[in-house]
């Protein structure tokens, strides 16, 4: 047994039923035997009752006191007393002077409280359970989701615990080891291996004499190690281009080429505050990605970013092939007035605030277009910032075609003579005129001394709308 090899043994008793051990005489008989054999072994430690939730605080204190009285030769610093309840209230026991010199055990799980969604919140939860007794307490159980699984009807895919938390599991797996580390507290990840348990840290592979254990979730393993070792290298949260999803895990890839198309939902890896900012940690649409960005599908099944709110932003690592200003088309929808976004590179705006003309609904996607100011060649980070809430964005397409070809490319207007209204970006009506074809608009703008800028052109019915850029 492990003791001869100099390892620690934790003798342990779990309750046989909710009211406690079926027969207390058996319980004492077990301990008599164990203590007789190992009581004075310097490598043996005794956790005498697991999760004693069936006892009141006073009953439990008396039970522990009887144990200490019965085995006076067991060194006190080898006796581990579980906190009351599910080993969750250490001060209930530790504050009793009869247990001076003993060690205590705390258990901390995510199971009960889905309301804690920050690392700090979990650190505080653990602090509250331990009170001022951290120097004599061991965390004999903690553990969280490592494989995909479902809790309270919500499905959780593999989680990357090296990213900033976007749900309570992530906050837990990051927060608990930090607190254990801060205290230098001994701890056990539970369960190490339990078949069919989505909290299990390892899984069994191979057969017969070749059975091996494999780590289920490397990032969870790294976080666990963080609780007890100085040697683990914790990856800083890194912003990288998104490359796709492999075996349920988001993996890094190559930057998006410009000219080229950027899918809005393919924002960079790196998490909240690094690769994106979203106002709430859930993916409201529940599609495609694991982060807080809200992704849904359009009628054709294309992924789109939705539930956008003013102040939210998304980042994309891009590789620009050629310096210059670019012509951008964007597939977007909005059911409201005043939805807008703006593009920037390294904090410098490269577009106006692009107002999305109100469509009949969010299912009614349209392609709008605009021009950027000059973009330098090379790898850099593009930011798409929501400047007016509730635009849905499918993709952005950057090309080098000049703005003068706008009309030919996205012409959705009737070719017959009709009335048009021109709005500026503040939504103010600038002009109203009749055109027979689109080339006439440039002539009209020049003749009427409309100064340079970006405008929205809408036909009288309001059905067709287009963003145009006009140079004097
Ligand atoms: Ca969200
Ligand atoms: Ca959002
Ligand atoms: Ca898309």
JSON list of N, CA, C and O in Angstrom, two decimals, residues 107-140:
[
{"chain": "A", "resi": 107, "resn": "UNK", "atom": "N", "xyz": [-14.91, 21.31, 0.63]},
{"chain": "A", "resi": 107, "resn": "UNK", "atom": "CA", "xyz": [-15.25, 20.89, -0.73]},
{"chain": "A", "resi": 107, "resn": "UNK", "atom": "C", "xyz": [-15.86, 22.08, -1.46]},
{"chain": "A", "resi": 107, "resn": "UNK", "atom": "O", "xyz": [-16.64, 22.83, -0.88]},
{"chain": "A", "resi": 108, "resn": "UNK", "atom": "N", "xyz": [-15.48, 22.22, -2.71]},
{"chain": "A", "resi": 108, "resn": "UNK", "atom": "CA", "xyz": [-16.02, 23.34, -3.48]},
{"chain": "A", "resi": 108, "resn": "UNK", "atom": "C", "xyz": [-16.37, 22.88, -4.89]},
{"chain": "A", "resi": 108, "resn": "UNK", "atom": "O", "xyz": [-15.49, 22.44, -5.64]},
{"chain": "A", "resi": 109, "resn": "UNK", "atom": "N", "xyz": [-17.64, 22.94, -5.23]},
{"chain": "A", "resi": 109, "resn": "UNK", "atom": "CA", "xyz": [-18.10, 22.52, -6.55]},
{"chain": "A", "resi": 109, "resn": "UNK", "atom": "C", "xyz": [-18.93, 23.61, -7.21]},
{"chain": "A", "resi": 109, "resn": "UNK", "atom": "O", "xyz": [-19.45, 24.49, -6.57]},
{"chain": "A", "resi": 110, "resn": "UNK", "atom": "N", "xyz": [-19.06, 23.45, -8.50]},
{"chain": "A", "resi": 110, "resn": "UNK", "atom": "CA", "xyz": [-19.90, 24.39, -9.25]},
{"chain": "A", "resi": 110, "resn": "UNK", "atom": "C", "xyz": [-21.37, 24.01, -9.18]},
{"chain": "A", "resi": 110, "resn": "UNK", "atom": "O", "xyz": [-22.23, 24.79, -9.54]},
{"chain": "A", "resi": 111, "resn": "UNK", "atom": "N", "xyz": [-21.65, 22.80, -8.76]},
{"chain": "A", "resi": 111, "resn": "UNK", "atom": "CA", "xyz": [-22.99, 22.25, -8.96]},
{"chain": "A", "resi": 111, "resn": "UNK", "atom": "C", "xyz": [-24.14, 23.15, -8.51]},
{"chain": "A", "resi": 111, "resn": "UNK", "atom": "O", "xyz": [-25.19, 23.19, -9.12]},
{"chain": "A", "resi": 112, "resn": "UNK", "atom": "N", "xyz": [-23.92, 23.84, -7.41]},
{"chain": "A", "resi": 112, "resn": "UNK", "atom": "CA", "xyz": [-25.07, 24.50, -6.82]},
{"chain": "A", "resi": 112, "resn": "UNK", "atom": "C", "xyz": [-25.32, 25.92, -7.29]},
{"chain": "A", "resi": 112, "resn": "UNK", "atom": "O", "xyz": [-26.43, 26.38, -7.27]},
{"chain": "A", "resi": 113, "resn": "UNK", "atom": "N", "xyz": [-24.26, 26.58, -7.65]},
{"chain": "A", "resi": 113, "resn": "UNK", "atom": "CA", "xyz": [-24.47, 28.01, -7.87]},
{"chain": "A", "resi": 113, "resn": "UNK", "atom": "C", "xyz": [-24.08, 28.46, -9.26]},
{"chain": "A", "resi": 113, "resn": "UNK", "atom": "O", "xyz": [-22.93, 28.73, -9.56]},
{"chain": "A", "resi": 114, "resn": "UNK", "atom": "N", "xyz": [-25.07, 28.56, -10.13]},
{"chain": "A", "resi": 114, "resn": "UNK", "atom": "CA", "xyz": [-24.81, 29.03, -11.49]},
{"chain": "A", "resi": 114, "resn": "UNK", "atom": "C", "xyz": [-24.78, 30.55, -11.53]},
{"chain": "A", "resi": 114, "resn": "UNK", "atom": "O", "xyz": [-24.57, 31.14, -12.57]},
{"chain": "A", "resi": 115, "resn": "UNK", "atom": "N", "xyz": [-25.03, 31.18, -10.39]},
{"chain": "A", "resi": 115, "resn": "UNK", "atom": "CA", "xyz": [-25.09, 32.64, -10.37]},
{"chain": "A", "resi": 115, "resn": "UNK", "atom": "C", "xyz": [-23.71, 33.29, -10.31]},
{"chain": "A", "resi": 115, "resn": "UNK", "atom": "O", "xyz": [-23.59, 34.49, -10.54]},
{"chain": "A", "resi": 116, "resn": "UNK", "atom": "N", "xyz": [-22.66, 32.49, -10.00]},
{"chain": "A", "resi": 116, "resn": "UNK", "atom": "CA", "xyz": [-21.33, 33.09, -9.90]},
{"chain": "A", "resi": 116, "resn": "UNK", "atom": "C", "xyz": [-20.64, 33.00, -11.25]},
{"chain": "A", "resi": 116, "resn": "UNK", "atom": "O", "xyz": [-20.37, 31.90, -11.73]},
{"chain": "A", "resi": 117, "resn": "UNK", "atom": "N", "xyz": [-20.41, 34.13, -11.87]},
{"chain": "A", "resi": 117, "resn": "UNK", "atom": "CA", "xyz": [-19.89, 34.10, -13.25]},
{"chain": "A", "resi": 117, "resn": "UNK", "atom": "C", "xyz": [-18.54, 34.80, -13.40]},
{"chain": "A", "resi": 117, "resn": "UNK", "atom": "O", "xyz": [-18.08, 35.02, -14.50]},
{"chain": "A", "resi": 118, "resn": "UNK", "atom": "N", "xyz": [-17.90, 35.14, -12.26]},
{"chain": "A", "resi": 118, "resn": "UNK", "atom": "CA", "xyz": [-16.58, 35.75, -12.37]},
{"chain": "A", "resi": 118, "resn": "UNK", "atom": "C", "xyz": [-15.57, 34.96, -11.53]},
{"chain": "A", "resi": 118, "resn": "UNK", "atom": "O", "xyz": [-15.94, 34.29, -10.56]},
{"chain": "A", "resi": 119, "resn": "UNK", "atom": "N", "xyz": [-14.30, 35.05, -11.90]},
{"chain": "A", "resi": 119, "resn": "UNK", "atom": "CA", "xyz": [-13.25, 34.37, -11.14]},
{"chain": "A", "resi": 119, "resn": "UNK", "atom": "C", "xyz": [-13.24, 34.89, -9.70]},
{"chain": "A", "resi": 119, "resn": "UNK", "atom": "O", "xyz": [-13.10, 34.12, -8.75]},
{"chain": "A", "resi": 120, "resn": "UNK", "atom": "N", "xyz": [-13.36, 36.19, -9.58]},
{"chain": "A", "resi": 120, "resn": "UNK", "atom": "CA", "xyz": [-13.36, 36.82, -8.26]},
{"chain": "A", "resi": 120, "resn": "UNK", "atom": "C", "xyz": [-14.51, 36.27, -7.41]},
{"chain": "A", "resi": 120, "resn": "UNK", "atom": "O", "xyz": [-14.37, 36.02, -6.21]},
{"chain": "A", "resi": 121, "resn": "UNK", "atom": "N", "xyz": [-15.66, 36.07, -8.05]},
{"chain": "A", "resi": 121, "resn": "UNK", "atom": "CA", "xyz": [-16.83, 35.54, -7.35]},
{"chain": "A", "resi": 121, "resn": "UNK", "atom": "C", "xyz": [-16.55, 34.17, -6.76]},
{"chain": "A", "resi": 121, "resn": "UNK", "atom": "O", "xyz": [-16.92, 33.88, -5.61]},
{"chain": "A", "resi": 122, "resn": "UNK", "atom": "N", "xyz": [-15.86, 33.32, -7.53]},
{"chain": "A", "resi": 122, "resn": "UNK", "atom": "CA", "xyz": [-15.55, 31.98, -7.03]},
{"chain": "A", "resi": 122, "resn": "UNK", "atom": "C", "xyz": [-14.49, 32.01, -5.95]},
{"chain": "A", "resi": 122, "resn": "UNK", "atom": "O", "xyz": [-14.51, 31.23, -4.99]},
{"chain": "A", "resi": 123, "resn": "UNK", "atom": "N", "xyz": [-13.53, 32.92, -6.10]},
{"chain": "A", "resi": 123, "resn": "UNK", "atom": "CA", "xyz": [-12.52, 33.06, -5.04]},
{"chain": "A", "resi": 123, "resn": "UNK", "atom": "C", "xyz": [-13.20, 33.46, -3.73]},
{"chain": "A", "resi": 123, "resn": "UNK", "atom": "O", "xyz": [-12.89, 32.92, -2.67]},
{"chain": "A", "resi": 124, "resn": "UNK", "atom": "N", "xyz": [-14.12, 34.38, -3.84]},
{"chain": "A", "resi": 124, "resn": "UNK", "atom": "CA", "xyz": [-14.83, 34.83, -2.64]},
{"chain": "A", "resi": 124, "resn": "UNK", "atom": "C", "xyz": [-15.69, 33.72, -2.04]},
{"chain": "A", "resi": 124, "resn": "UNK", "atom": "O", "xyz": [-15.82, 33.61, -0.82]},
{"chain": "A", "resi": 125, "resn": "UNK", "atom": "N", "xyz": [-16.30, 32.90, -2.91]},
{"chain": "A", "resi": 125, "resn": "UNK", "atom": "CA", "xyz": [-17.13, 31.80, -2.42]},
{"chain": "A", "resi": 125, "resn": "UNK", "atom": "C", "xyz": [-16.29, 30.83, -1.59]},
{"chain": "A", "resi": 125, "resn": "UNK", "atom": "O", "xyz": [-16.70, 30.37, -0.52]},
{"chain": "A", "resi": 126, "resn": "UNK", "atom": "N", "xyz": [-15.10, 30.55, -2.08]},
{"chain": "A", "resi": 126, "resn": "UNK", "atom": "CA", "xyz": [-14.22, 29.62, -1.36]},
{"chain": "A", "resi": 126, "resn": "UNK", "atom": "C", "xyz": [-13.73, 30.26, -0.06]},
{"chain": "A", "resi": 126, "resn": "UNK", "atom": "O", "xyz": [-13.67, 29.58, 0.98]},
{"chain": "A", "resi": 127, "resn": "UNK", "atom": "N", "xyz": [-13.40, 31.53, -0.12]},
{"chain": "A", "resi": 127, "resn": "UNK", "atom": "CA", "xyz": [-12.95, 32.24, 1.09]},
{"chain": "A", "resi": 127, "resn": "UNK", "atom": "C", "xyz": [-14.02, 32.17, 2.18]},
{"chain": "A", "resi": 127, "resn": "UNK", "atom": "O", "xyz": [-13.72, 31.99, 3.36]},
{"chain": "A", "resi": 128, "resn": "UNK", "atom": "N", "xyz": [-15.28, 32.33, 1.77]},
{"chain": "A", "resi": 128, "resn": "UNK", "atom": "CA", "xyz": [-16.37, 32.32, 2.74]},
{"chain": "A", "resi": 128, "resn": "UNK", "atom": "C", "xyz": [-16.50, 30.95, 3.40]},
{"chain": "A", "resi": 128, "resn": "UNK", "atom": "O", "xyz": [-16.85, 30.86, 4.58]},
{"chain": "A", "resi": 129, "resn": "UNK", "atom": "N", "xyz": [-16.20, 29.89, 2.67]},
{"chain": "A", "resi": 129, "resn": "UNK", "atom": "CA", "xyz": [-16.34, 28.54, 3.23]},
{"chain": "A", "resi": 129, "resn": "UNK", "atom": "C", "xyz": [-15.21, 28.21, 4.20]},
{"chain": "A", "resi": 129, "resn": "UNK", "atom": "O", "xyz": [-15.36, 27.40, 5.10]},
{"chain": "A", "resi": 130, "resn": "UNK", "atom": "N", "xyz": [-14.04, 28.81, 3.98]},
{"chain": "A", "resi": 130, "resn": "UNK", "atom": "CA", "xyz": [-12.86, 28.48, 4.76]},
{"chain": "A", "resi": 130, "resn": "UNK", "atom": "C", "xyz": [-12.69, 29.41, 5.97]},
{"chain": "A", "resi": 130, "resn": "UNK", "atom": "O", "xyz": [-12.18, 29.00, 7.01]},
{"chain": "A", "resi": 131, "resn": "UNK", "atom": "N", "xyz": [-13.13, 30.65, 5.82]},
{"chain": "A", "resi": 131, "resn": "UNK", "atom": "CA", "xyz": [-12.97, 31.62, 6.91]},
{"chain": "A", "resi": 131, "resn": "UNK", "atom": "C", "xyz": [-11.49, 31.86, 7.19]},
{"chain": "A", "resi": 131, "resn": "UNK", "atom": "O", "xyz": [-10.65, 31.76, 6.30]},
{"chain": "A", "resi": 132, "resn": "UNK", "atom": "N", "xyz": [-11.16, 32.11, 8.47]},
{"chain": "A", "resi": 132, "resn": "UNK", "atom": "CA", "xyz": [-9.75, 32.43, 8.78]},
{"chain": "A", "resi": 132, "resn": "UNK", "atom": "C", "xyz": [-8.87, 31.20, 8.99]},
{"chain": "A", "resi": 132, "resn": "UNK", "atom": "O", "xyz": [-7.83, 31.30, 9.63]},
{"chain": "A", "resi": 133, "resn": "UNK", "atom": "N", "xyz": [-9.27, 30.04, 8.49]},
{"chain": "A", "resi": 133, "resn": "UNK", "atom": "CA", "xyz": [-8.56, 28.80, 8.80]},
{"chain": "A", "resi": 133, "resn": "UNK", "atom": "C", "xyz": [-7.81, 28.21, 7.60]},
{"chain": "A", "resi": 133, "resn": "UNK", "atom": "O", "xyz": [-7.53, 27.01, 7.57]},
{"chain": "A", "resi": 134, "resn": "UNK", "atom": "N", "xyz": [-7.48, 29.07, 6.63]},
{"chain": "A", "resi": 134, "resn": "UNK", "atom": "CA", "xyz": [-6.85, 28.57, 5.41]},
{"chain": "A", "resi": 134, "resn": "UNK", "atom": "C", "xyz": [-5.54, 27.84, 5.68]},
{"chain": "A", "resi": 134, "resn": "UNK", "atom": "O", "xyz": [-5.20, 26.87, 5.00]},
{"chain": "A", "resi": 135, "resn": "UNK", "atom": "N", "xyz": [-4.80, 28.26, 6.71]},
{"chain": "A", "resi": 135, "resn": "UNK", "atom": "CA", "xyz": [-3.49, 27.63, 6.95]},
{"chain": "A", "resi": 135, "resn": "UNK", "atom": "C", "xyz": [-3.60, 26.21, 7.49]},
{"chain": "A", "resi": 135, "resn": "UNK", "atom": "O", "xyz": [-2.62, 25.48, 7.54]},
{"chain": "A", "resi": 136, "resn": "UNK", "atom": "N", "xyz": [-4.79, 25.80, 7.91]},
{"chain": "A", "resi": 136, "resn": "UNK", "atom": "CA", "xyz": [-4.96, 24.42, 8.39]},
{"chain": "A", "resi": 136, "resn": "UNK", "atom": "C", "xyz": [-6.00, 23.65, 7.57]},
{"chain": "A", "resi": 136, "resn": "UNK", "atom": "O", "xyz": [-6.48, 22.60, 8.00]},
{"chain": "A", "resi": 137, "resn": "UNK", "atom": "N", "xyz": [-6.38, 24.20, 6.41]},
{"chain": "A", "resi": 137, "resn": "UNK", "atom": "CA", "xyz": [-7.45, 23.56, 5.63]},
{"chain": "A", "resi": 137, "resn": "UNK", "atom": "C", "xyz": [-6.89, 22.98, 4.33]},
{"chain": "A", "resi": 137, "resn": "UNK", "atom": "O", "xyz": [-5.99, 23.54, 3.72]},
{"chain": "A", "resi": 138, "resn": "UNK", "atom": "N", "xyz": [-7.46, 21.84, 3.93]},
{"chain": "A", "resi": 138, "resn": "UNK", "atom": "CA", "xyz": [-7.15, 21.20, 2.65]},
{"chain": "A", "resi": 138, "resn": "UNK", "atom": "C", "xyz": [-8.44, 21.18, 1.84]},
{"chain": "A", "resi": 138, "resn": "UNK", "atom": "O", "xyz": [-9.51, 20.91, 2.38]},
{"chain": "A", "resi": 139, "resn": "UNK", "atom": "N", "xyz": [-8.33, 21.49, 0.55]},
{"chain": "A", "resi": 139, "resn": "UNK", "atom": "CA", "xyz": [-9.51, 21.37, -0.31]},
{"chain": "A", "resi": 139, "resn": "UNK", "atom": "C", "xyz": [-9.50, 19.94, -0.84]},
{"chain": "A", "resi": 139, "resn": "UNK", "atom": "O", "xyz": [-8.78, 19.63, -1.79]},
{"chain": "A", "resi": 140, "resn": "UNK", "atom": "N", "xyz": [-10.26, 19.06, -0.18]},
{"chain": "A", "resi": 140, "resn": "UNK", "atom": "CA", "xyz": [-10.17, 17.63, -0.55]},
{"chain": "A", "resi": 140, "resn": "UNK", "atom": "C", "xyz": [-11.06, 17.28, -1.74]},
{"chain": "A", "resi": 140, "resn": "UNK", "atom": "O", "xyz": [-10.99, 16.15, -2.22]}
]
